[in-house]
Tab-separated table of N, CA, C and O in Angstrom:
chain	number	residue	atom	x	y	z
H	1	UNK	N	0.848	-1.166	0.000
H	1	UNK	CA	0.000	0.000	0.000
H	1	UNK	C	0.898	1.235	0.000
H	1	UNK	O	1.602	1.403	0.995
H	2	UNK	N	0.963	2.219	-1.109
H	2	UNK	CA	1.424	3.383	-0.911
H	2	UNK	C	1.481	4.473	0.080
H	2	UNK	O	0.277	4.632	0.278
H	3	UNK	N	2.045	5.280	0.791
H	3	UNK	CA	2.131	5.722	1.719
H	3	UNK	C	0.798	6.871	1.653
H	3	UNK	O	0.142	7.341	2.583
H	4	UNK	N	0.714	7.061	0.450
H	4	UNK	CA	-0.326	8.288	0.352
H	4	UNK	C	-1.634	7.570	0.861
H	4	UNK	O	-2.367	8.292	1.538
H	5	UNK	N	-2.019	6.381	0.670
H	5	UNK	CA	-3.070	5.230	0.320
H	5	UNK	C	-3.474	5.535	1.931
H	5	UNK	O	-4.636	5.442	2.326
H	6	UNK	N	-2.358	5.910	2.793
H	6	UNK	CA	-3.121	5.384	4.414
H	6	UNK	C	-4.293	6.086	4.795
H	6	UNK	O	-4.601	7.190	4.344
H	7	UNK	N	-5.001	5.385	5.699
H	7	UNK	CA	-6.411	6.120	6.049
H	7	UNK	C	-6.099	6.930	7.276
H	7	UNK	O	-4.947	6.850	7.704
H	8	UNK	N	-6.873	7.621	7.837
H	8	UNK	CA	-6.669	8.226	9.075
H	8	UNK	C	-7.137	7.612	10.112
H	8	UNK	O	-8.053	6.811	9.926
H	9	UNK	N	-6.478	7.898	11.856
H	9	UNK	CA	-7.139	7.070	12.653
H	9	UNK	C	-8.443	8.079	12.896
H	9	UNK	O	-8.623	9.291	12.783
H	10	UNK	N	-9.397	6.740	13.358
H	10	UNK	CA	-10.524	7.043	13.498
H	10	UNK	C	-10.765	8.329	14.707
H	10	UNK	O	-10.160	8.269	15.777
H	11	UNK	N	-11.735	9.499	14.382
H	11	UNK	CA	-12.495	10.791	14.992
H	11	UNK	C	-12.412	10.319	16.856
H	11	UNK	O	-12.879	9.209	17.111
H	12	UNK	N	-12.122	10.737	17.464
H	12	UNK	CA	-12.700	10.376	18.886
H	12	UNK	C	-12.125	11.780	20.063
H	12	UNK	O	-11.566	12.870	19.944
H	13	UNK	N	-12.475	11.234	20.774
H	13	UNK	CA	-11.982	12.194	21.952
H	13	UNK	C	-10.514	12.373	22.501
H	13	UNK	O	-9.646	13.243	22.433
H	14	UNK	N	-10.694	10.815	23.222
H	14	UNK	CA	-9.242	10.087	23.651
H	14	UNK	C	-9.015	9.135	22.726
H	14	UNK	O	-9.834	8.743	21.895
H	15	UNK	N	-7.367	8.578	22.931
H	15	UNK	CA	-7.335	7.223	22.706
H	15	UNK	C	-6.984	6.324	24.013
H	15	UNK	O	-6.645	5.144	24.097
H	16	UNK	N	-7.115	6.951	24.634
H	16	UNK	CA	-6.674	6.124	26.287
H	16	UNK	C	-7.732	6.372	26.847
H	16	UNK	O	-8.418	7.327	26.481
H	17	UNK	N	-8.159	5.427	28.032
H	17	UNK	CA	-8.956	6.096	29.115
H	17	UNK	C	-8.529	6.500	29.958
H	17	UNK	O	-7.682	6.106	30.759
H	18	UNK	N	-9.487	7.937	29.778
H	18	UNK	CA	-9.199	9.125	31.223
H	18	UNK	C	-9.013	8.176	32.598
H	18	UNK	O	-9.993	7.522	32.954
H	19	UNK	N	-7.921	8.101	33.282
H	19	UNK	CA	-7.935	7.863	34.918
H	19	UNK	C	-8.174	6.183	34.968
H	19	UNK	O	-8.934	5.610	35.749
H	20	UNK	N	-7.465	5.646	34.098
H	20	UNK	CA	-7.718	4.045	33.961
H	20	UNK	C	-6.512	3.207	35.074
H	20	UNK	O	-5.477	3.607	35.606
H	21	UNK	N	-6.957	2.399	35.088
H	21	UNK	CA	-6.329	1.338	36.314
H	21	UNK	C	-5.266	0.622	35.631
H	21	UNK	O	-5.280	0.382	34.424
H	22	UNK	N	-4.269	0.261	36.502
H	22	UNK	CA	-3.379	-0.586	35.974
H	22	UNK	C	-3.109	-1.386	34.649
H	22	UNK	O	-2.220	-1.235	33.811
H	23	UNK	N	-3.978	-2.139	34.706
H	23	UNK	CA	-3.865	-2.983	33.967
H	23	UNK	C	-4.690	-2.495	32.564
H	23	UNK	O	-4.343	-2.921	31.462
H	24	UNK	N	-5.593	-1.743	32.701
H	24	UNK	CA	-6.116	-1.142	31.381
H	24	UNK	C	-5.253	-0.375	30.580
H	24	UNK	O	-5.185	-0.404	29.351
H	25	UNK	N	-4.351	0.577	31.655
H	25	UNK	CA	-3.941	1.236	30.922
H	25	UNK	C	-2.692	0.993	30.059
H	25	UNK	O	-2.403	1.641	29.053
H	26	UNK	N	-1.577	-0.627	30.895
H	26	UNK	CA	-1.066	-1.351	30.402
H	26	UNK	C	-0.993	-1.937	28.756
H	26	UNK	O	-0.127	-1.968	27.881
H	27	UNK	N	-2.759	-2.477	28.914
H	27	UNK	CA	-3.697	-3.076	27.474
H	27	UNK	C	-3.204	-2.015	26.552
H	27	UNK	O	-2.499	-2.030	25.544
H	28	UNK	N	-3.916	-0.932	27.352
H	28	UNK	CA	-4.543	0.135	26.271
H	28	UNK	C	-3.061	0.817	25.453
H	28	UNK	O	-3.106	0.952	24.230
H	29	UNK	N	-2.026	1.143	26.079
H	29	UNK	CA	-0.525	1.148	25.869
H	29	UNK	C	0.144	-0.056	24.612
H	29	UNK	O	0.756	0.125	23.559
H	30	UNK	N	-0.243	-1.094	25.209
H	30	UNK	CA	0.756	-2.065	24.046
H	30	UNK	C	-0.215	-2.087	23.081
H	30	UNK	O	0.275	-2.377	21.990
H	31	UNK	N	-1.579	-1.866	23.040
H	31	UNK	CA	-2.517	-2.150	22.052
H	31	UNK	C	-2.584	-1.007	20.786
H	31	UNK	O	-3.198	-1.178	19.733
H	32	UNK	N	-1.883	0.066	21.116
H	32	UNK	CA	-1.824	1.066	20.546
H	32	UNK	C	-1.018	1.223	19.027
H	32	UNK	O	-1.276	2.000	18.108
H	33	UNK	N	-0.101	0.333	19.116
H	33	UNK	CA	0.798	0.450	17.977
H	33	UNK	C	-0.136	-0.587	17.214
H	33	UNK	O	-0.412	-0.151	16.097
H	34	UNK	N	-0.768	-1.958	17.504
H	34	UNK	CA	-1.109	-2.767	16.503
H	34	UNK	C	-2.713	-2.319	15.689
H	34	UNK	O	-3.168	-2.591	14.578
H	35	UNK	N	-3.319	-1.412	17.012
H	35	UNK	CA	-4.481	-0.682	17.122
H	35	UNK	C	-4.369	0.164	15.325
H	35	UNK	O	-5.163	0.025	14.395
H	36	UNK	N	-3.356	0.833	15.365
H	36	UNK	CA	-2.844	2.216	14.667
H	36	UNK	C	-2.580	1.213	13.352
H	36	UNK	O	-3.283	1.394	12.358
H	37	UNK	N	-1.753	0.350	13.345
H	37	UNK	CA	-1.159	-0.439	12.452
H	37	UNK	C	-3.040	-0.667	11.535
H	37	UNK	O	-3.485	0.065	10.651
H	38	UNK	N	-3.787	-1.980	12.206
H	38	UNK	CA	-4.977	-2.213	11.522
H	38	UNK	C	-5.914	-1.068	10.904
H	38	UNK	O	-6.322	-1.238	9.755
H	39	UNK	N	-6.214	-0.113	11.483
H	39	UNK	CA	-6.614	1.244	11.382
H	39	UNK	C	-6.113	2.290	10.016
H	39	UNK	O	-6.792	3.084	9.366
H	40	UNK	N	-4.641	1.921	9.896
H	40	UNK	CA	-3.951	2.440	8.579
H	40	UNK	C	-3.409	1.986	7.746
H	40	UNK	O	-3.325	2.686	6.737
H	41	UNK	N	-2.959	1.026	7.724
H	41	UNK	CA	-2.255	0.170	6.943
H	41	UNK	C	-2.843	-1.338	6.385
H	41	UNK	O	-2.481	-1.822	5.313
H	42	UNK	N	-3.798	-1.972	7.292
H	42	UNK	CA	-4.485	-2.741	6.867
H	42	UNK	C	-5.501	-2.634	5.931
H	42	UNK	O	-6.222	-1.747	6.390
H	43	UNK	N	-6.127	-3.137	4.567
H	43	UNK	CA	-7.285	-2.778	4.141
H	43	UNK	C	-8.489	-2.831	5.074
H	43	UNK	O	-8.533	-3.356	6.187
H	44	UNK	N	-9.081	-2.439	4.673
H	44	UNK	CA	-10.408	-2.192	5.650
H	44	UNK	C	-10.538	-3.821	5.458
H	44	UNK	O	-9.710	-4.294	6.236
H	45	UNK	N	-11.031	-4.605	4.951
H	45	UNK	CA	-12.418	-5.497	4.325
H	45	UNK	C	-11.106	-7.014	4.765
H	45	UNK	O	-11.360	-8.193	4.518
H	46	UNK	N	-9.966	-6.585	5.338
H	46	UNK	CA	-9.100	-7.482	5.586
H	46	UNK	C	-9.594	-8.387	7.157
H	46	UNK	O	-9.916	-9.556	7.369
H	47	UNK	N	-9.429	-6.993	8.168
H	47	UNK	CA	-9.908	-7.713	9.345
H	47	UNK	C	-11.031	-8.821	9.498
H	47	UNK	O	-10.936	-9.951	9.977
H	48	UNK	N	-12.032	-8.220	8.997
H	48	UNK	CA	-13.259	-9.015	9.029
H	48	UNK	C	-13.522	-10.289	7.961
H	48	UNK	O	-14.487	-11.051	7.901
H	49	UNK	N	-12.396	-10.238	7.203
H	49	UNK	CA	-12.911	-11.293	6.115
H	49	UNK	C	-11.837	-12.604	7.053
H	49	UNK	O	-12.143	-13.792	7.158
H	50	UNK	N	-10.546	-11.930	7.642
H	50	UNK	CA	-9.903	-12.952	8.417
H	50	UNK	C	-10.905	-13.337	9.465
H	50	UNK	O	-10.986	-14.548	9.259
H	51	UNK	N	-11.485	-13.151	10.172
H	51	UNK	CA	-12.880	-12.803	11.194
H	51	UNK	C	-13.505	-14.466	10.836
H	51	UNK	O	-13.483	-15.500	11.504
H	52	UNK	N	-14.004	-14.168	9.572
H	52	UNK	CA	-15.089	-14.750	9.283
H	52	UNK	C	-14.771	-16.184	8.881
H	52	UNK	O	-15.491	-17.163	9.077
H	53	UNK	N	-13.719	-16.159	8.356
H	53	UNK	CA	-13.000	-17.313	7.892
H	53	UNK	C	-12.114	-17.846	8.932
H	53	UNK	O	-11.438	-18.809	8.568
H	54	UNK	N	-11.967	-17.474	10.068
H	54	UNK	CA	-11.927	-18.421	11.406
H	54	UNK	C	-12.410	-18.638	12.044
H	54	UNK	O	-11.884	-19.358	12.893
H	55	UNK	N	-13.963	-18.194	12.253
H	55	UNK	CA	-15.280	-18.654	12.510
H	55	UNK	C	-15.844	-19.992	12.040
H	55	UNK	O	-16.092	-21.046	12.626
H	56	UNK	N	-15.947	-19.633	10.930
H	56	UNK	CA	-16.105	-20.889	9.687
H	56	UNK	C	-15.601	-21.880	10.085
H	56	UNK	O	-16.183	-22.949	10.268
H	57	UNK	N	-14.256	-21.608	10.300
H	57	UNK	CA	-12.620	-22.754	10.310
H	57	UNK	C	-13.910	-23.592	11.620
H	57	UNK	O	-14.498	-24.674	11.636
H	58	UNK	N	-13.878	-22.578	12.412
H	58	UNK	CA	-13.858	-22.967	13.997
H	58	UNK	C	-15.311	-23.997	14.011
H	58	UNK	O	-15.414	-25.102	14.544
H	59	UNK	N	-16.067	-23.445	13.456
H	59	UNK	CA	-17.755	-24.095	13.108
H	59	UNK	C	-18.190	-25.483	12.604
H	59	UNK	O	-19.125	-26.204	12.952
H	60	UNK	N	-16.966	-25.680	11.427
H	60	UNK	CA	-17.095	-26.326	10.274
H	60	UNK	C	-16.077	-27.593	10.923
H	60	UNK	O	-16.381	-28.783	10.998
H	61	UNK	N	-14.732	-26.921	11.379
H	61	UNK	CA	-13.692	-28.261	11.602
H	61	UNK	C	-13.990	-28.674	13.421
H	61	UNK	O	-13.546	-28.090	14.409
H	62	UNK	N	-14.844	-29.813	13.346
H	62	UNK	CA	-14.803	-30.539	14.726
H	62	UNK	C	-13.564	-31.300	15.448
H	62	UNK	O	-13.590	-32.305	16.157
H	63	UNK	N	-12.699	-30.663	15.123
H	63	UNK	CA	-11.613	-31.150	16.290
H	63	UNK	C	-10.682	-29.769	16.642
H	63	UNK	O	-11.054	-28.596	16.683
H	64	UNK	N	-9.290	-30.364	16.886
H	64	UNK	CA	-8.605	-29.540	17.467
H	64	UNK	C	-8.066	-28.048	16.452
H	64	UNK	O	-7.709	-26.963	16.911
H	65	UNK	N	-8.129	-28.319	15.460
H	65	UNK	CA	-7.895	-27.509	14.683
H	65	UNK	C	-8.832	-26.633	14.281
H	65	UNK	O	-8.457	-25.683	13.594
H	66	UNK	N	-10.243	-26.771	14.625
H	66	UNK	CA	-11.359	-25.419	15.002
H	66	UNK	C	-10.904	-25.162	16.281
H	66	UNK	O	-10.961	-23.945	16.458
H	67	UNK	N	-10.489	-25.723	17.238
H	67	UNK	CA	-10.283	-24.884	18.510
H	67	UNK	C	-9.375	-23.862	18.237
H	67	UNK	O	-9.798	-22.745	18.533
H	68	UNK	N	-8.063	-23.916	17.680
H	68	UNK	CA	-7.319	-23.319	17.246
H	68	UNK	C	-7.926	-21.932	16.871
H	68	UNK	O	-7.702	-20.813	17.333
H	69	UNK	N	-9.007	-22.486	15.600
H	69	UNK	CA	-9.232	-20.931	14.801
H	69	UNK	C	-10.217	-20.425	15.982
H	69	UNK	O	-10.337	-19.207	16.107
H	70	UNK	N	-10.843	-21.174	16.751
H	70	UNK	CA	-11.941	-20.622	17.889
H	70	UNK	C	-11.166	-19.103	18.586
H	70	UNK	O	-11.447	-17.906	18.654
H	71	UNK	N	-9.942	-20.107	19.063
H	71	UNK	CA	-9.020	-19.242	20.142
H	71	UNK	C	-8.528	-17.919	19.342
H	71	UNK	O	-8.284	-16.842	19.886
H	72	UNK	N	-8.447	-18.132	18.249
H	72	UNK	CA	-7.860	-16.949	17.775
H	72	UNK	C	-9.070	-15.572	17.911
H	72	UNK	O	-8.981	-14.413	18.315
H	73	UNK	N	-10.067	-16.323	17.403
H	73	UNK	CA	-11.688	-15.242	17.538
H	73	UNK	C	-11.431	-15.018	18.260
H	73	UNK	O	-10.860	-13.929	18.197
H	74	UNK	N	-11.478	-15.575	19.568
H	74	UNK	CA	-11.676	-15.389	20.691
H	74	UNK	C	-10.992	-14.696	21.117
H	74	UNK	O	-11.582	-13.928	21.878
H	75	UNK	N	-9.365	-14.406	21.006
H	75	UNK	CA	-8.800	-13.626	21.561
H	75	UNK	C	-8.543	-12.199	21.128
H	75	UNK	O	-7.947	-11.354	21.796
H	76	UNK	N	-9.227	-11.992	19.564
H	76	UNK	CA	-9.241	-10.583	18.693
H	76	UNK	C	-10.616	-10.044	19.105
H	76	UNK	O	-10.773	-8.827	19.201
H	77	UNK	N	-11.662	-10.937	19.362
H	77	UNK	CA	-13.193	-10.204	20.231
H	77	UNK	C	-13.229	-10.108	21.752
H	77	UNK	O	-14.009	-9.465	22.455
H	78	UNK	N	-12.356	-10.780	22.052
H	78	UNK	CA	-11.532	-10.652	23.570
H	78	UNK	C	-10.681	-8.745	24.143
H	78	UNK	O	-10.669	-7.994	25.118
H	79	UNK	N	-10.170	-8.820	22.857
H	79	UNK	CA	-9.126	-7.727	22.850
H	79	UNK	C	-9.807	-6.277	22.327
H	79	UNK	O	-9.479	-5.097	22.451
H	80	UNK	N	-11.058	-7.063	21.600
H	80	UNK	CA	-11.751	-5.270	21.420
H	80	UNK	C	-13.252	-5.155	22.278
H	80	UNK	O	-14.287	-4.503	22.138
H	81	UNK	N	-12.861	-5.935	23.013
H	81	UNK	CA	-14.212	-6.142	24.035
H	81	UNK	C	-13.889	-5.553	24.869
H	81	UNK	O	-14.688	-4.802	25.427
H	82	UNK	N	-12.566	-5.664	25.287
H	82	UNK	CA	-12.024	-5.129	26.730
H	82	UNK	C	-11.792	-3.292	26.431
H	82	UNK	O	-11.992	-2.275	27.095
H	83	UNK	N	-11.260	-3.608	25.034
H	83	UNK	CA	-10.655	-2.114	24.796
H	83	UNK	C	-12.007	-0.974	24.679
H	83	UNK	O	-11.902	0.247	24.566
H	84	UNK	N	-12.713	-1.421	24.715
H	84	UNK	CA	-14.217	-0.656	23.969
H	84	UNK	C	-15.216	-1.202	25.280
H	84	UNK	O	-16.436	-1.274	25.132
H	85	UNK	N	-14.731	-1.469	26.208
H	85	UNK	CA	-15.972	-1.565	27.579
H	85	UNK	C	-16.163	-0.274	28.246
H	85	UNK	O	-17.333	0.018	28.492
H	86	UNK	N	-15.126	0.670	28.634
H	86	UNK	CA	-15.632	1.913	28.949
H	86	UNK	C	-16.500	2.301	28.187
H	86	UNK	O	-17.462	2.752	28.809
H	87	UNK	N	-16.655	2.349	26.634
H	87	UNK	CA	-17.683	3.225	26.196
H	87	UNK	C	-18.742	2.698	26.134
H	87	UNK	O	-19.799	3.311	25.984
H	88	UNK	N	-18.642	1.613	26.227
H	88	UNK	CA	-20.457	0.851	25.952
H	88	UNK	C	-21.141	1.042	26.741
H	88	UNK	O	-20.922	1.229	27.937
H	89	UNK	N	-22.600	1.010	25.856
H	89	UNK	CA	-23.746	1.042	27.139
H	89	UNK	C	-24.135	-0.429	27.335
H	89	UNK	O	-23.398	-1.350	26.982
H	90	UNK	N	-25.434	-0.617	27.967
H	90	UNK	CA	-25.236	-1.944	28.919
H	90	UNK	C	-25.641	-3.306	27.910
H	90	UNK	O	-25.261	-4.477	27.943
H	91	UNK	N	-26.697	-2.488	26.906
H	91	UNK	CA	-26.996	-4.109	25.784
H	91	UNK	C	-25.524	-3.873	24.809
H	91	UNK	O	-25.416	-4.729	23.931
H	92	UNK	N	-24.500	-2.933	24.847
H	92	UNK	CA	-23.799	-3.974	23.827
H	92	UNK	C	-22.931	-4.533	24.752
H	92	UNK	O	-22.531	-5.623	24.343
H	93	UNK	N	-22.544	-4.272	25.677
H	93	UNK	CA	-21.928	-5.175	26.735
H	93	UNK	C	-22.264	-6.539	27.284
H	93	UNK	O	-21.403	-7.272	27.772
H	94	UNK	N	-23.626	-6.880	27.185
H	94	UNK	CA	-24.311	-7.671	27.165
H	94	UNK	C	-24.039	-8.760	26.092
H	94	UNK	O	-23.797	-9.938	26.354
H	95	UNK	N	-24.138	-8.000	24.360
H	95	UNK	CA	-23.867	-8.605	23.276
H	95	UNK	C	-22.238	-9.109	23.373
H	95	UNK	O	-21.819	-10.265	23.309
H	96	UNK	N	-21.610	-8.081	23.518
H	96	UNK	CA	-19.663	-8.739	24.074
H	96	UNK	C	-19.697	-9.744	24.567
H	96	UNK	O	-19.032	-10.563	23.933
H	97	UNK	N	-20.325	-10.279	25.745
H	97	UNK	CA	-20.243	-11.182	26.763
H	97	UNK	C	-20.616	-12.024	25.908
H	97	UNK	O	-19.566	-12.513	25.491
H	98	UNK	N	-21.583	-12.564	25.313
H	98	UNK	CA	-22.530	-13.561	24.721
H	98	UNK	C	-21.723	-13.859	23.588
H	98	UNK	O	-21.709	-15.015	23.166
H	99	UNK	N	-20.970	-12.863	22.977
H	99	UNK	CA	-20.374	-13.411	21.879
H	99	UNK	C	-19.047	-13.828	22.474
H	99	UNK	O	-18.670	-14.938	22.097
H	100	UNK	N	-18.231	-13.173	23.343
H	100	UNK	CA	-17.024	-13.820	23.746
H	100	UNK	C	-17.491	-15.338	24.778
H	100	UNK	O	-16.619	-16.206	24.802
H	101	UNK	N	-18.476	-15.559	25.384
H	101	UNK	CA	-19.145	-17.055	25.524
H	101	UNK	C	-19.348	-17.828	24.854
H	101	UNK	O	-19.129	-19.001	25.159
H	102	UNK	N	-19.957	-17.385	23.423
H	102	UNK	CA	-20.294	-18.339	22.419
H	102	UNK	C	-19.360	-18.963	21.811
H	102	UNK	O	-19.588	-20.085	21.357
H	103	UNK	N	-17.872	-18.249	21.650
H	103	UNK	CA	-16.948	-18.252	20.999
H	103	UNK	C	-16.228	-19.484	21.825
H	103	UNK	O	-16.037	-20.625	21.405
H	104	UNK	N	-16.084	-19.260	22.360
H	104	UNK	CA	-15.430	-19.765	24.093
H	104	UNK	C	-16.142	-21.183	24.013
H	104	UNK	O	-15.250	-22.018	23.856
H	105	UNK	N	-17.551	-21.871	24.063
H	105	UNK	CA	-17.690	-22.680	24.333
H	105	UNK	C	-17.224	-23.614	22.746
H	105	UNK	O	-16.945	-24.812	22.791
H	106	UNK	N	-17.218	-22.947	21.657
H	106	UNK	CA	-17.217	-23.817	20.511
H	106	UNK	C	-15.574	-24.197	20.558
H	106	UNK	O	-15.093	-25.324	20.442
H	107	UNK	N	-15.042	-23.255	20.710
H	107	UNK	CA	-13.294	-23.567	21.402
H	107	UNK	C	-13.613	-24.959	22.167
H	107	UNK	O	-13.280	-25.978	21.562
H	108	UNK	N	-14.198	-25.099	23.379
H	108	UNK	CA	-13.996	-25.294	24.236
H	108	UNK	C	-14.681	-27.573	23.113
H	108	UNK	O	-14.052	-28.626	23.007
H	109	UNK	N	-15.520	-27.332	22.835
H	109	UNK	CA	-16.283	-28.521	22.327
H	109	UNK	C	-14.989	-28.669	21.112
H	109	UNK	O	-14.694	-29.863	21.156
H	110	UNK	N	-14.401	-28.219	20.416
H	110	UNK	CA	-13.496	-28.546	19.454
H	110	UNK	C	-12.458	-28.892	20.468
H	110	UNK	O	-11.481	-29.351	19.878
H	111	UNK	N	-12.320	-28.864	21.471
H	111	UNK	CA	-10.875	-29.271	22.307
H	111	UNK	C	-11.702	-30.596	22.977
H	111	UNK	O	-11.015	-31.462	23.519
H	112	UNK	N	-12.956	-30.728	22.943
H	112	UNK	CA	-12.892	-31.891	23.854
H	112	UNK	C	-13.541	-31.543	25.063
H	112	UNK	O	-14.446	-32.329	25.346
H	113	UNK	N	-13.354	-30.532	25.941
H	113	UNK	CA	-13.681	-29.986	27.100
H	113	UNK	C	-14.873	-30.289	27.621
H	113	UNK	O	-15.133	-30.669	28.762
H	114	UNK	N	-15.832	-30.027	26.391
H	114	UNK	CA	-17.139	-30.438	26.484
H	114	UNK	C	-18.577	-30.800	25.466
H	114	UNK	O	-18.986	-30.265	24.435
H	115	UNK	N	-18.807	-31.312	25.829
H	115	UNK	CA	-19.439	-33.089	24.278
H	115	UNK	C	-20.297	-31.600	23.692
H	115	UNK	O	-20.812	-30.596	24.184
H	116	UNK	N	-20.110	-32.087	22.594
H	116	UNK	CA	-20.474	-30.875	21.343
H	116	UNK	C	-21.662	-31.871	20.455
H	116	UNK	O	-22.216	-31.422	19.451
């Protein structure tokens, strides 16, 4: 991608949270460069098509090798769940949970953990 090609980071207020605790602000710190990286340099239609196609992986292949693509979901809806909980209100927080559960148990039935 040409340098001119990059997009801008996205409109907001902060990129940190105001008066955050340890460990958020830790997240929110190392998350920043890969944050910036996907945001400009990645095509848009990239994230989500990788997304979808380890969903699939995870859905479709009943053994250990959907757990694999499970864990990976899991840990990229993991990582913008956490990063994006200050701003949410309470049903999409609700929706986070349910999807980082859902994700979690199909992991969990592709490993064996529990009869699928």
């Amino acid at each position: 991608m040409a340098s001119h090609d990059k997009r801008p980071l996205p409109q907001g207020e902060r990129f940190f949270t105001e008066g955050a605790s340890g460990l958020r602000k830790a997240v929110e710190r190392r998350s920043a460069v890969p944050m910036a990286y996907l945001f400009t340099q990645v095509p848009r239609w990239v994230p989500p098509v990788v997304l979808v196609v380890l969903l699939l992986t995870a859905l479709a292949v009943a053994n250990p090798l959907g757990g694999v693509a499970a864990l990976a979901v899991l840990a990229f809806i993991g990582w913008l769940a956490f990063l994006s909980w200050p701003s949410l209100g309470a049903g999409a927080k609700v929706l986070r949970v349910a999807m980082v559960l859902f994700v979690a148990a199909v992991a969990a039935t592709r490993f064996g953990l529990i009869p699928g």
